Coordinates of C-alpha atoms and ligand atoms in Angstrom, one line a residue:
Chain A
M30 CA 0.0 0.0 0.0
K31 CA 1.3 3.4 -1.0
A32 CA -0.2 6.6 0.1
E33 CA -1.7 8.8 -2.7
F34 CA 0.5 11.5 -1.4
P35 CA 3.5 10.7 0.7
I36 CA 2.6 11.0 4.4
T37 CA 4.9 13.9 4.8
E38 CA 3.3 15.7 1.9
H39 CA 0.0 15.5 3.6
G40 CA 1.1 15.7 7.3
F41 CA 4.1 18.0 7.7
M42 CA 2.3 21.4 7.5
P43 CA -0.5 20.6 9.9
N44 CA 1.8 18.9 12.3
R45 CA 4.4 21.8 12.1
Y46 CA 1.5 24.0 13.0
N47 CA 0.5 21.7 15.9
L48 CA 4.1 21.7 17.2
V49 CA 4.3 25.5 17.2
E50 CA 1.0 25.6 19.0
I51 CA 2.5 23.4 21.8
A52 CA 5.5 25.6 22.0
A53 CA 3.3 28.7 22.3
Y54 CA 1.2 27.0 24.9
L55 CA 4.3 26.3 27.0
D56 CA 5.4 29.9 26.7
R57 CA 1.9 31.0 27.7
I58 CA 1.6 28.9 30.8
Q59 CA 5.1 30.0 31.8
R60 CA 4.1 33.6 31.3
H61 CA 1.0 33.2 33.3
G62 CA 2.7 31.3 36.1
E63 CA 0.8 28.0 35.6
L64 CA 3.7 25.6 35.1
E65 CA 3.0 24.0 38.5
D66 CA -0.5 22.9 37.6
P67 CA -0.3 19.1 37.9
R68 CA -1.8 18.8 34.3
N69 CA 1.1 20.9 33.0
V70 CA 3.6 19.0 35.1
A71 CA 2.4 15.8 33.4
F72 CA 2.4 17.5 30.0
L73 CA 6.0 18.7 30.2
K74 CA 7.1 15.1 31.3
A75 CA 5.1 13.7 28.4
L76 CA 7.2 15.7 25.9
N77 CA 10.1 13.3 26.7
H78 CA 8.3 10.6 24.8
L79 CA 8.3 12.6 21.6
S80 CA 12.0 12.3 21.0
S81 CA 12.2 8.6 22.0
M82 CA 12.9 5.9 19.4
S83 CA 9.7 4.0 20.4
T84 CA 7.5 3.1 17.5
E85 CA 4.4 3.5 19.8
K86 CA 4.8 7.2 20.9
A87 CA 1.1 7.9 20.8
K88 CA 0.4 4.9 23.0
D89 CA 3.3 5.9 25.3
I90 CA 1.9 9.4 25.8
L91 CA -1.6 8.0 26.5
D92 CA -0.1 5.5 29.0
H93 CA 1.8 8.4 30.6
F94 CA -1.4 10.3 31.3
S95 CA -3.3 7.3 32.6
D96 CA -4.3 6.3 36.1
P97 CA -2.1 3.3 36.9
S98 CA -4.2 2.1 39.8
T99 CA -6.3 -1.0 39.4
D100 CA -9.2 -0.7 42.0
P101 CA -12.4 1.2 41.5
I102 CA -12.6 4.4 43.5
L103 CA -15.3 5.0 46.2
S104 CA -16.5 8.2 44.7
S105 CA -15.5 10.7 42.1
D106 CA -17.2 13.6 44.0
N107 CA -18.8 14.4 40.7
K108 CA -15.5 15.7 39.4
P109 CA -14.8 15.2 35.7
A110 CA -11.6 13.6 34.4
S111 CA -8.8 16.2 34.1
G112 CA -6.8 14.6 31.3
A113 CA -3.7 13.9 33.3
W114 CA -3.6 11.5 36.3
S115 CA -1.5 12.7 39.2
K116 CA -0.8 11.1 42.6
P117 CA -3.7 11.9 45.0
E118 CA -1.4 14.1 47.2
Q119 CA -0.6 16.3 44.2
I120 CA -4.3 17.2 43.7
Q121 CA -5.3 20.4 45.4
Chain B
M232 CA -19.7 5.8 -0.9
R233 CA -21.9 3.9 1.4
Y234 CA -21.5 3.7 5.2
I235 CA -23.1 2.8 8.5
E236 CA -23.0 5.3 11.4
P237 CA -23.1 2.8 14.3
H238 CA -22.9 5.4 17.1
A239 CA -24.6 8.8 16.9
H240 CA -26.8 10.7 19.5
M241 CA -29.4 12.0 16.9
V242 CA -31.8 13.2 19.5
S243 CA -29.3 16.0 20.0
R244 CA -28.8 16.8 16.3
T245 CA -30.7 18.9 13.8
T246 CA -32.5 17.7 10.7
D247 CA -29.7 19.4 8.7
D248 CA -27.4 16.6 10.0
Y249 CA -29.8 13.9 8.8
Q250 CA -29.7 15.5 5.4
A251 CA -25.9 15.8 5.4
M252 CA -25.5 12.1 6.5
I253 CA -27.8 10.7 3.8
T254 CA -26.1 12.9 1.2
A255 CA -22.7 11.4 2.3
G256 CA -24.0 7.9 1.8
C257 CA -25.2 6.9 5.2
A258 CA -27.3 3.6 5.1
A259 CA -28.3 3.3 8.7
V260 CA -27.7 5.1 12.0
C261 CA -27.6 3.6 15.5
E262 CA -28.2 5.4 18.7
P263 CA -27.0 4.2 22.0
S264 CA -28.7 5.6 25.2
F265 CA -26.5 8.1 27.0
W266 CA -26.2 11.1 29.2
A267 CA -28.3 14.1 28.1
G268 CA -25.7 16.6 29.4
F269 CA -27.7 16.8 32.7
D270 CA -28.8 14.3 35.3
R271 CA -32.4 13.1 35.0
T272 CA -34.3 13.5 38.3
S273 CA -36.3 10.2 38.1
V274 CA -37.0 7.0 36.2
Q275 CA -39.8 8.9 34.4
G276 CA -37.1 10.9 32.5
F277 CA -35.6 7.6 31.2
Y278 CA -39.1 6.3 30.3
D279 CA -39.7 9.3 28.1
Y280 CA -36.2 9.0 26.6
F281 CA -36.8 5.3 25.7
L282 CA -40.0 6.4 24.0
Q283 CA -38.1 9.0 22.1
L284 CA -35.4 6.3 21.1
T285 CA -38.0 3.7 20.0
Q286 CA -40.7 5.8 18.5
Y287 CA -40.1 9.5 17.8
E288 CA -36.5 9.4 16.6
P289 CA -36.9 6.4 14.1
N290 CA -39.9 8.3 12.7
R291 CA -37.9 11.5 12.4
A292 CA -35.1 9.6 10.6
K293 CA -37.6 7.8 8.4
K294 CA -38.4 11.2 6.8
F295 CA -34.9 11.1 5.4
Q296 CA -35.1 7.5 4.4
L297 CA -32.6 6.6 7.0
P298 CA -33.1 3.4 9.1
H299 CA -32.7 4.3 12.8
Y300 CA -31.7 1.7 15.5
S301 CA -31.3 2.1 19.2
W302 CA -29.6 0.6 22.2
L303 CA -31.1 1.0 25.7
C304 CA -29.6 1.3 29.2
I305 CA -28.8 3.7 32.0
N306 CA -25.5 5.3 31.1
A307 CA -22.4 5.3 33.4
K308 CA -22.5 9.0 34.2
E309 CA -25.9 8.5 35.8
A310 CA -25.1 5.1 37.3
E311 CA -23.8 6.5 40.7
D312 CA -27.3 6.2 42.1
I313 CA -27.9 2.4 42.3
K314 CA -31.6 2.7 43.3
L315 CA -32.3 4.8 40.2
A316 CA -30.3 2.4 38.0
E317 CA -32.4 -0.6 39.4
E318 CA -35.6 1.3 38.5
V319 CA -34.3 2.2 35.0
I320 CA -33.3 -1.4 34.3
S321 CA -36.7 -2.6 35.4
I322 CA -38.5 -0.6 32.7
I323 CA -36.2 -1.7 29.9
P324 CA -38.1 -5.0 29.2
E325 CA -41.1 -2.8 28.2
F326 CA -38.9 -1.5 25.2
I327 CA -36.6 -4.3 24.4
E328 CA -38.9 -5.9 21.8
A329 CA -39.3 -2.7 19.8
D330 CA -38.4 -3.2 16.2
N331 CA -35.4 -0.9 16.2
V332 CA -33.8 -2.0 19.5
L333 CA -30.4 -3.8 19.0
G334 CA -29.2 -4.4 22.5
I335 CA -28.0 -2.9 25.8
G336 CA -25.8 0.1 25.6
E337 CA -23.9 2.2 26.0
I338 CA -23.2 0.8 29.4
G339 CA -19.7 1.1 31.0
L340 CA -17.7 3.3 33.3
N341 CA -17.2 7.0 33.6
R342 CA -14.9 7.7 36.6
N343 CA -14.3 4.0 37.5
T344 CA -16.3 4.2 40.8
K345 CA -17.6 1.2 42.8
N346 CA -21.2 2.1 42.1
E347 CA -20.6 2.5 38.3
L348 CA -19.0 -0.9 38.3
T349 CA -21.9 -2.5 40.2
V350 CA -24.4 -1.0 37.8
F351 CA -22.3 -2.2 34.8
E352 CA -22.3 -5.7 36.2
M353 CA -26.1 -5.5 36.7
Q354 CA -26.6 -4.5 33.0
V355 CA -24.2 -7.1 31.6
D356 CA -26.2 -9.7 33.5
F357 CA -29.4 -8.2 32.3
A358 CA -28.2 -8.3 28.7
C359 CA -27.1 -11.9 29.0
K360 CA -30.4 -13.0 30.6
H361 CA -32.4 -11.3 27.8
N362 CA -30.0 -12.6 25.1
Q363 CA -29.0 -9.1 24.0
M364 CA -25.9 -7.7 22.3
I365 CA -23.8 -5.2 24.4
L366 CA -22.3 -1.8 23.4
I367 CA -19.8 -0.5 25.9
H368 CA -18.7 3.1 26.6
T369 CA -15.1 3.3 28.0
P370 CA -14.1 6.2 30.2
H371 CA -12.4 9.3 28.8
L372 CA -8.9 10.5 29.2
E373 CA -6.8 9.3 32.2
D374 CA -9.5 6.9 33.4
K375 CA -9.7 5.0 30.0
K376 CA -7.0 2.4 30.4
K377 CA -8.0 1.4 34.0
G378 CA -11.7 1.5 33.1
T379 CA -11.2 -0.7 30.1
K380 CA -9.3 -3.3 32.2
L381 CA -12.1 -3.2 34.8
I382 CA -14.7 -3.7 32.1
L383 CA -12.8 -6.6 30.5
D384 CA -12.5 -8.3 34.0
V385 CA -16.3 -8.1 34.4
L386 CA -16.9 -9.5 31.0
E387 CA -14.3 -12.2 31.3
N388 CA -15.8 -13.3 34.7
H389 CA -19.3 -13.6 33.4
S390 CA -20.0 -17.1 32.2
Q391 CA -22.6 -16.1 29.6
V392 CA -20.8 -13.2 27.8
D393 CA -20.1 -14.0 24.1
P394 CA -17.3 -11.6 23.0
S395 CA -18.3 -11.7 19.4
K396 CA -21.6 -9.9 20.5
V397 CA -19.9 -7.2 22.5
I398 CA -18.4 -4.0 21.1
I399 CA -16.1 -1.9 23.3
D400 CA -16.2 1.6 22.1
H401 CA -13.9 4.7 22.3
V402 CA -10.7 2.6 22.1
E403 CA -7.4 4.4 21.6
E404 CA -3.8 3.4 21.0
H405 CA -3.4 2.2 24.6
T406 CA -6.6 0.1 24.8
I407 CA -7.3 -1.3 21.4
Q408 CA -5.1 -4.3 21.6
M409 CA -6.3 -5.6 25.0
V410 CA -9.9 -5.5 23.6
K411 CA -9.1 -7.3 20.4
D412 CA -6.9 -9.9 22.1
L413 CA -9.9 -11.1 24.0
G414 CA -12.1 -11.4 21.0
Y415 CA -14.3 -8.4 21.5
W416 CA -15.2 -5.9 18.8
A417 CA -13.5 -2.5 19.1
G418 CA -15.1 0.9 18.2
V419 CA -13.0 3.9 17.3
T420 CA -14.7 7.2 18.0
L421 CA -13.8 10.3 15.9
Y422 CA -14.3 13.1 18.2
P423 CA -12.4 16.4 18.7
D424 CA -10.3 17.1 21.8
S425 CA -10.9 13.8 23.6
K426 CA -10.9 10.3 21.8
C427 CA -9.5 9.9 18.3
S428 CA -8.7 12.1 15.2
K429 CA -9.2 10.9 11.6
A430 CA -5.5 10.4 11.0
R431 CA -5.0 8.5 14.3
A432 CA -8.0 6.3 13.5
V433 CA -6.4 5.2 10.2
D434 CA -3.2 4.5 12.1
L435 CA -5.1 2.2 14.4
L436 CA -6.4 0.3 11.3
E437 CA -3.0 0.0 9.7
V438 CA -1.3 -1.1 13.0
N439 CA -4.0 -3.2 14.6
G440 CA -5.7 -4.8 11.6
L441 CA -9.1 -4.4 9.8
D442 CA -11.0 -7.2 11.6
N443 CA -13.7 -6.7 14.2
I444 CA -13.4 -2.9 14.3
W445 CA -15.8 0.0 13.3
L446 CA -15.6 3.7 13.1
N447 CA -18.2 6.0 14.6
C448 CA -18.7 9.7 15.1
A449 CA -20.6 9.6 18.5
C450 CA -22.0 13.1 17.6
D451 CA -24.0 14.4 20.4
W452 CA -24.8 17.9 22.1
G453 CA -21.1 18.7 22.3
V454 CA -18.7 19.9 19.6
S455 CA -18.7 16.8 17.3
D456 CA -19.0 16.0 13.6
P457 CA -21.8 13.8 12.2
L458 CA -19.8 13.3 9.0
A459 CA -16.6 12.2 10.7
V460 CA -16.9 8.6 9.3
P461 CA -17.1 9.6 5.6
K462 CA -14.4 12.2 6.2
T463 CA -12.2 9.4 7.6
A464 CA -12.9 7.3 4.5
I465 CA -11.3 10.2 2.5
E466 CA -8.3 10.1 4.8
M467 CA -8.1 6.4 4.1
K468 CA -8.1 7.1 0.4
H469 CA -5.3 9.6 0.7
R470 CA -3.2 7.0 2.5
G471 CA -3.7 4.6 -0.5
H472 CA -6.3 2.3 0.9
N473 CA -8.5 0.9 -1.9
D474 CA -12.3 1.2 -2.2
E475 CA -12.9 -2.4 -1.0
T476 CA -10.9 -1.8 2.2
I477 CA -12.8 1.5 2.9
D478 CA -16.1 -0.2 2.3
R479 CA -15.1 -3.0 4.6
I480 CA -14.3 -0.6 7.4
I481 CA -17.2 1.9 7.1
F482 CA -20.0 -0.5 5.8
Q483 CA -19.3 -4.3 5.9
N484 CA -17.7 -4.4 9.4
P485 CA -20.5 -2.6 11.2
N486 CA -23.0 -4.5 9.1
Q487 CA -21.4 -7.8 10.1
F488 CA -21.5 -7.0 13.8
L489 CA -25.0 -5.4 13.9
S490 CA -26.6 -8.1 11.7
Q491 CA -26.1 -10.5 14.5
N492 CA -29.3 -9.1 15.7
P493 CA -31.9 -10.2 13.0
K494 CA -33.8 -6.9 13.6
F495 CA -30.9 -5.0 11.8
K496 CA -31.9 -5.1 8.2
L497 CA -30.7 -2.9 5.4
Ligands
ZN211 ZN1 -22.1 7.9 22.9

């Protein structure tokens, strides 16, 4: 199977755009003093996966954000998921 | 192009969406029961919703020559109240024989709580006792992987569950393989912000294979795209997949799964 256009032809420009978006987001949270938010802490750590040689980088990032515990919780106190699991003591 | 939209919450959509879907080649739409964006205050709210899913909405779709099917249940988001869940499950038999009802769904987990898990087990058991297919919602974001494992544990520990009649929806890169390895069907949901993009969905097909998998848009009251499935077909074409492969993914696969219920006819 060969792509109608090479993947890069189709994917480079939108993903270059996405990458600049991420860089600008990091500048923004730094400027606004929000680097310590547990979601951003997890986000910054997740960036390490991008430069790895793994062939499953999307999976690695999703695993990174995932709750590693195995037992159901007693209650969620009606809170929605935040997108980044952090150790209970890190949640304010 | 022909396609089946196996997961869309049409009660939240406009008639323009119906028109766009049939124009794009939609041959049938299936609507699982879900959270309305607010908690219903009593079982009566669910009674009316089930009437909407089994009578009003199929008639609305019929005006656009689009066959409409439903799945019934209490969703995970409202499953924290076990007493309410028991009441809702008790009215499902009144609706289960309706011509357009395909099974029990979308049941599952939301935040992976004990009560959600109890209600999930109750509904899996209900489905098995009534010989119904099952459509499962997996949690969002950081809860997805743990929730998918909890869901698989329940299914594997139930003696009457037939994996070929169960679809586990909203899989992503970190959950698809565990679902497929155990013989369950996997649903890939094309939804902005959470869940899966079109490009990633095609990656999942290329990496994890074309068997026992469907694509759906899960369009609802949030920002979502009722045409996400045909648009992903275009992404497949760009990647060099031929028409037969595209037809298999967006039409034949959902048709194969859904036709296990003889009520599903195209
Ligand atoms: Zn849904």
